[in-house]
Amino acid sequence: MRFDKNSVMPIFGTILFGLLMILKFSTTSVRAELLADTWGRQATPQGLSLTNSENSNSYFTYVNNFSATVPNTAKVIRGQNPKYPESDAVQLTDNINQISSIWSDVDKGNYIDTAIPQRLSMWLYFGHATTPADGIALVLQNDSRKEAAISTYNKEPLPGETLGVWGPDKDKNQTKPTVIAAGAIQNSWALEFDTFLNRNSTAGLASYFDNDFESGLVAGIIGNQHMAWNYPGIADTYLYDWMNGGSVYRMVHKDPKEFLNLTKNSDGDNSWHHLTLNYLPPVAGSTEATLIYSFNDKKTNGEAGSMLNTPNDQPYSNTIELELANFHFDKDENGVTDTKLRYGFTGSTGAQASLNMAVFETMPSLVNASSEVKAYNVSQGNREIKAGDTKSYNNNVIKFSYNVNYLSGQNDLLNTVATINLPGNMTYATTGNIGNVVYSDGKTEPIPVSEVSNGIVTHRLQRDLNNGLKGAKIEITGVTKIASGSSKTEVASAHAGIKGDLYKDDLNTPNFYIIAEPRHLSISSTSAESQTAALGSPLHFAGTMSYDDSTVIKNENMSIIVTANGQVVTTKDTASKDSLFSLDMTDESLFPVGSYPVTIQVVDQNGIASNILTYDVTVTSADPVLSTDNSELTAIQSLGTVNIPAHVTYDGSLSFDSSNLTWHMKVMNEDGTEVIKDNISAPIQDTFAGVTAQDFVQVFNLDTLGITKPGKYQIQAYVKNQHDRASNTVDYSLEVIAKSANLISDKNYSFKPINTSGESRIVDRAGDWTLEVNSIESDWTLTAKATDLTGKDADGNSIGDLNGNMVFVDSDKIMQNMNSYVLIDEQKEAITHNRDIGGNWKSNEGILLNVLPNPVGGVYTGMIDWTLNNTP
């Protein structure tokens, strides 16, 4: 027989057949996993990845075995729900006679710090077994066994009613509660979720802890699933009774919450239960902290409330005093008391079993953060809107503020993504930005409308939150729209999820109502609906105002709301005549560069809002852009000036004149470590008008730049416009030269080819021989010598030196052998001149090749060594 999901219903009375099962094998026995548990796995809510390395459970730790014969069945399972492949779930039990524990890894920085406020948030799953047992416990502990802590009897772990944390009631002759307590996890506090009622009075059976509870008949078994708390390692937790010839112990259940439906709920989603713990440290001088735990406080879709409709399973919260002295913290060598507690889960089963799992949403010592959402009626003076509010009118501007606050932690809050369901019965921007993120340091980032899909905004924070940047406000702006023909329309609560590495939270906006206004306020525009202005230049918005019942308009009672790029500004116009408004606005943060709509709305003192005027605005770049095609400058000291070439534009379309700009610069030494002269300013020396881009040259005396000696310098230059807006900075390098001489030569010279002959010959040069000296106020001498020419034949074999050598023939036809330095040319006056030496040689002058008789055929190469001397 096969059942589909909708056919599987809770089983009552003695009808225990018909559930489709999937076989699952363990090392100790074979147990069938219910199809409902498979659905439960697939419905695992989104939680944290517990990974900080390749080891998937690296933020939590557990021992593999409690003893040689008792394994720890806890394990971490990744991505049970295909929607959240990076989420991890902790599985505690899934078979009979199991015991498990898993703990936050203190060595990895994961713990509860009792010195500061902390919040733990998680999801719990208790399975669909027909006869579930025994349950799990959330435990805070400072046991000396650390991650090996577990309930033991005669040093052996004992499952069943202990849930892995309480002291075992196994010895029917034991009359001392201290001995029972000694078998528990020491220095601990536990909140149990008990799915099996232990009311058996047989001594030695260890199944009497819940004798004080009423029983309830559920599917033919003794029921009354419950939650309660106490300190497992304290003797007062256990009450001694003598029953049937032996000792048995009841457990003191503090603040019990009875008749819960922890198991066997209708489907996978409904089987998950949310738990939140808020911890507040003691006041100074006290050891009593405050712990608030809330159960069934959130649905799997993130909305507030329980997944169940049953009366006993509605959201439940309890506040207790947590006695820190019971944890027996150690002190270090300086007398400083430790404040770290391991947190984690224990679980156990006996002859009956169920699947038990947990999913973590926070690990507060790593990232301790908080989130909240608030709504404000901007049209009514930023009045905060509470749940059920009935004071908002149609066309009111509403701002939803989703606040993420980093409180403390060892890790930054990274990769934070806000997934926001936009509240209904509102209109939102369809171009430009729908909102902004405002960080705690005042910096902002836009939320473009491109991040909206099917009514959901998905925005990743561009910055990480940490101890240096504590908060981010994600602000979304919309306008109320009452339903047609309605006098009252609800804006229902809408969910938002905040998810980052090591942190997750869910937020829900307050619901509120839009009501019809008692009179209608209308505005119309008298200014251009399409405007273009440079950044910082005024945009002009003007119009008229009127009521439909002819009520007189007083400008002092009217607020003007301007919205642009997801930002909202409220202002007034009392300078204009009543019933008219006129605004000239230059706010660069509200009107940045770009094209986008700007809306104008007027609201009276009672919150009655007008229609909305929309203007198409284009703001062009107002910062000039400076560049250059030559940043390597040279100046001759004797001339005393330097030419600085530059190019200026704006955004390629904005026109400007040379009179709009001023030149500014700073001169520094070569490595920029010393300022030679700062705050140098001058007008633009070229004249131009109505251009969108322009080349120009600024000429300055070296004295004006503070340069009095030769050397290398840096110049940093920028321009400013008439609105005092500065361009980028352009870096120039400047070399100031007093006197110099520079040789320009070629690396490859050649002589004309010849045939072998029995006579001596002078061989002319082949091609152009580039040889120049460029001087600046300098005299100079150029000498040269040449090496022997070494040859190779056509096959590349060496044939020795050429029978001949290079010579130099001057203008008087005097020939000198170049096997030692000879004077090639000279300039006796200290002048600035470029001398083309090689170009002035005649064919029988200059460097030539003297070849003696009968040279061996081949290709010969050699070197010329030039020496240029100039007087400093």
JSON list of C-alpha atoms in Angstrom, two decimals, residues 387-466:
[
{"chain": "A", "resi": 387, "resn": "ALA", "atom": "CA", "xyz": [1.19, 47.15, 15.22]},
{"chain": "A", "resi": 388, "resn": "GLY", "atom": "CA", "xyz": [-2.50, 47.83, 14.57]},
{"chain": "A", "resi": 389, "resn": "ASP", "atom": "CA", "xyz": [-1.95, 51.55, 13.89]},
{"chain": "A", "resi": 390, "resn": "THR", "atom": "CA", "xyz": [-4.99, 53.29, 12.33]},
{"chain": "A", "resi": 391, "resn": "LYS", "atom": "CA", "xyz": [-3.68, 56.81, 11.77]},
{"chain": "A", "resi": 392, "resn": "SER", "atom": "CA", "xyz": [-2.07, 56.64, 8.31]},
{"chain": "A", "resi": 393, "resn": "TYR", "atom": "CA", "xyz": [-3.85, 58.22, 5.37]},
{"chain": "A", "resi": 394, "resn": "ASN", "atom": "CA", "xyz": [-3.77, 57.42, 1.70]},
{"chain": "A", "resi": 395, "resn": "ASN", "atom": "CA", "xyz": [-0.63, 58.69, -0.12]},
{"chain": "A", "resi": 396, "resn": "ASN", "atom": "CA", "xyz": [1.39, 58.84, 3.10]},
{"chain": "A", "resi": 397, "resn": "VAL", "atom": "CA", "xyz": [5.12, 58.21, 2.67]},
{"chain": "A", "resi": 398, "resn": "ILE", "atom": "CA", "xyz": [6.19, 55.28, 4.83]},
{"chain": "A", "resi": 399, "resn": "LYS", "atom": "CA", "xyz": [9.78, 54.31, 5.63]},
{"chain": "A", "resi": 400, "resn": "PHE", "atom": "CA", "xyz": [10.55, 50.74, 6.72]},
{"chain": "A", "resi": 401, "resn": "SER", "atom": "CA", "xyz": [13.85, 50.56, 8.60]},
{"chain": "A", "resi": 402, "resn": "TYR", "atom": "CA", "xyz": [15.49, 47.15, 9.00]},
{"chain": "A", "resi": 403, "resn": "ASN", "atom": "CA", "xyz": [18.29, 47.63, 11.52]},
{"chain": "A", "resi": 404, "resn": "VAL", "atom": "CA", "xyz": [21.21, 45.22, 11.91]},
{"chain": "A", "resi": 405, "resn": "ASN", "atom": "CA", "xyz": [23.43, 45.84, 14.94]},
{"chain": "A", "resi": 406, "resn": "TYR", "atom": "CA", "xyz": [26.78, 44.20, 15.63]},
{"chain": "A", "resi": 407, "resn": "LEU", "atom": "CA", "xyz": [27.11, 43.89, 19.41]},
{"chain": "A", "resi": 408, "resn": "SER", "atom": "CA", "xyz": [30.31, 41.91, 19.95]},
{"chain": "A", "resi": 409, "resn": "GLY", "atom": "CA", "xyz": [32.16, 38.88, 18.70]},
{"chain": "A", "resi": 410, "resn": "GLN", "atom": "CA", "xyz": [35.41, 37.39, 17.53]},
{"chain": "A", "resi": 411, "resn": "ASN", "atom": "CA", "xyz": [34.41, 37.41, 13.86]},
{"chain": "A", "resi": 412, "resn": "ASP", "atom": "CA", "xyz": [33.11, 40.11, 11.55]},
{"chain": "A", "resi": 413, "resn": "LEU", "atom": "CA", "xyz": [29.54, 39.79, 10.32]},
{"chain": "A", "resi": 414, "resn": "LEU", "atom": "CA", "xyz": [30.30, 38.91, 6.71]},
{"chain": "A", "resi": 415, "resn": "ASN", "atom": "CA", "xyz": [28.23, 38.42, 3.56]},
{"chain": "A", "resi": 416, "resn": "THR", "atom": "CA", "xyz": [25.06, 39.85, 5.05]},
{"chain": "A", "resi": 417, "resn": "VAL", "atom": "CA", "xyz": [22.04, 39.56, 2.76]},
{"chain": "A", "resi": 418, "resn": "ALA", "atom": "CA", "xyz": [18.65, 41.12, 3.49]},
{"chain": "A", "resi": 419, "resn": "THR", "atom": "CA", "xyz": [15.69, 39.43, 1.82]},
{"chain": "A", "resi": 420, "resn": "ILE", "atom": "CA", "xyz": [12.72, 41.77, 2.26]},
{"chain": "A", "resi": 421, "resn": "ASN", "atom": "CA", "xyz": [9.12, 41.05, 1.32]},
{"chain": "A", "resi": 422, "resn": "LEU", "atom": "CA", "xyz": [7.68, 44.45, 0.47]},
{"chain": "A", "resi": 423, "resn": "PRO", "atom": "CA", "xyz": [4.50, 45.18, 2.47]},
{"chain": "A", "resi": 424, "resn": "GLY", "atom": "CA", "xyz": [1.36, 45.23, 0.33]},
{"chain": "A", "resi": 425, "resn": "ASN", "atom": "CA", "xyz": [-1.07, 48.05, -0.43]},
{"chain": "A", "resi": 426, "resn": "MET", "atom": "CA", "xyz": [1.90, 50.31, -1.03]},
{"chain": "A", "resi": 427, "resn": "THR", "atom": "CA", "xyz": [3.57, 51.70, -4.15]},
{"chain": "A", "resi": 428, "resn": "TYR", "atom": "CA", "xyz": [7.33, 51.75, -4.53]},
{"chain": "A", "resi": 429, "resn": "ALA", "atom": "CA", "xyz": [9.83, 53.31, -6.90]},
{"chain": "A", "resi": 430, "resn": "THR", "atom": "CA", "xyz": [10.11, 51.56, -10.26]},
{"chain": "A", "resi": 431, "resn": "THR", "atom": "CA", "xyz": [13.21, 53.41, -11.47]},
{"chain": "A", "resi": 432, "resn": "GLY", "atom": "CA", "xyz": [16.31, 54.62, -9.67]},
{"chain": "A", "resi": 433, "resn": "ASN", "atom": "CA", "xyz": [16.60, 53.44, -6.06]},
{"chain": "A", "resi": 434, "resn": "ILE", "atom": "CA", "xyz": [13.94, 51.95, -3.82]},
{"chain": "A", "resi": 435, "resn": "GLY", "atom": "CA", "xyz": [15.94, 52.67, -0.67]},
{"chain": "A", "resi": 436, "resn": "ASN", "atom": "CA", "xyz": [19.34, 53.05, 0.92]},
{"chain": "A", "resi": 437, "resn": "VAL", "atom": "CA", "xyz": [21.59, 51.49, 3.50]},
{"chain": "A", "resi": 438, "resn": "VAL", "atom": "CA", "xyz": [22.79, 53.94, 6.14]},
{"chain": "A", "resi": 439, "resn": "TYR", "atom": "CA", "xyz": [25.80, 52.70, 8.10]},
{"chain": "A", "resi": 440, "resn": "SER", "atom": "CA", "xyz": [26.61, 53.76, 11.64]},
{"chain": "A", "resi": 441, "resn": "ASP", "atom": "CA", "xyz": [29.49, 55.92, 10.37]},
{"chain": "A", "resi": 442, "resn": "GLY", "atom": "CA", "xyz": [27.07, 57.92, 8.22]},
{"chain": "A", "resi": 443, "resn": "LYS", "atom": "CA", "xyz": [28.09, 56.46, 4.87]},
{"chain": "A", "resi": 444, "resn": "THR", "atom": "CA", "xyz": [25.35, 55.20, 2.57]},
{"chain": "A", "resi": 445, "resn": "GLU", "atom": "CA", "xyz": [24.87, 52.79, -0.30]},
{"chain": "A", "resi": 446, "resn": "PRO", "atom": "CA", "xyz": [21.90, 52.69, -2.68]},
{"chain": "A", "resi": 447, "resn": "ILE", "atom": "CA", "xyz": [19.38, 49.88, -3.08]},
{"chain": "A", "resi": 448, "resn": "PRO", "atom": "CA", "xyz": [18.46, 50.01, -6.79]},
{"chain": "A", "resi": 449, "resn": "VAL", "atom": "CA", "xyz": [15.08, 48.88, -8.05]},
{"chain": "A", "resi": 450, "resn": "SER", "atom": "CA", "xyz": [16.91, 46.23, -10.08]},
{"chain": "A", "resi": 451, "resn": "GLU", "atom": "CA", "xyz": [17.23, 44.32, -6.79]},
{"chain": "A", "resi": 452, "resn": "VAL", "atom": "CA", "xyz": [13.44, 43.92, -6.59]},
{"chain": "A", "resi": 453, "resn": "SER", "atom": "CA", "xyz": [11.87, 40.77, -8.05]},
{"chain": "A", "resi": 454, "resn": "ASN", "atom": "CA", "xyz": [8.27, 39.66, -7.53]},
{"chain": "A", "resi": 455, "resn": "GLY", "atom": "CA", "xyz": [7.84, 42.02, -4.60]},
{"chain": "A", "resi": 456, "resn": "ILE", "atom": "CA", "xyz": [11.01, 40.89, -2.83]},
{"chain": "A", "resi": 457, "resn": "VAL", "atom": "CA", "xyz": [14.12, 43.02, -2.31]},
{"chain": "A", "resi": 458, "resn": "THR", "atom": "CA", "xyz": [17.38, 41.09, -2.10]},
{"chain": "A", "resi": 459, "resn": "HIS", "atom": "CA", "xyz": [20.31, 43.27, -1.08]},
{"chain": "A", "resi": 460, "resn": "ARG", "atom": "CA", "xyz": [23.80, 42.26, 0.00]},
{"chain": "A", "resi": 461, "resn": "LEU", "atom": "CA", "xyz": [25.54, 44.73, 2.29]},
{"chain": "A", "resi": 462, "resn": "GLN", "atom": "CA", "xyz": [28.67, 46.03, 0.60]},
{"chain": "A", "resi": 463, "resn": "ARG", "atom": "CA", "xyz": [30.44, 46.43, 3.95]},
{"chain": "A", "resi": 464, "resn": "ASP", "atom": "CA", "xyz": [31.10, 44.04, 6.83]},
{"chain": "A", "resi": 465, "resn": "LEU", "atom": "CA", "xyz": [29.91, 44.84, 10.36]},
{"chain": "A", "resi": 466, "resn": "ASN", "atom": "CA", "xyz": [32.32, 44.57, 13.28]}
]
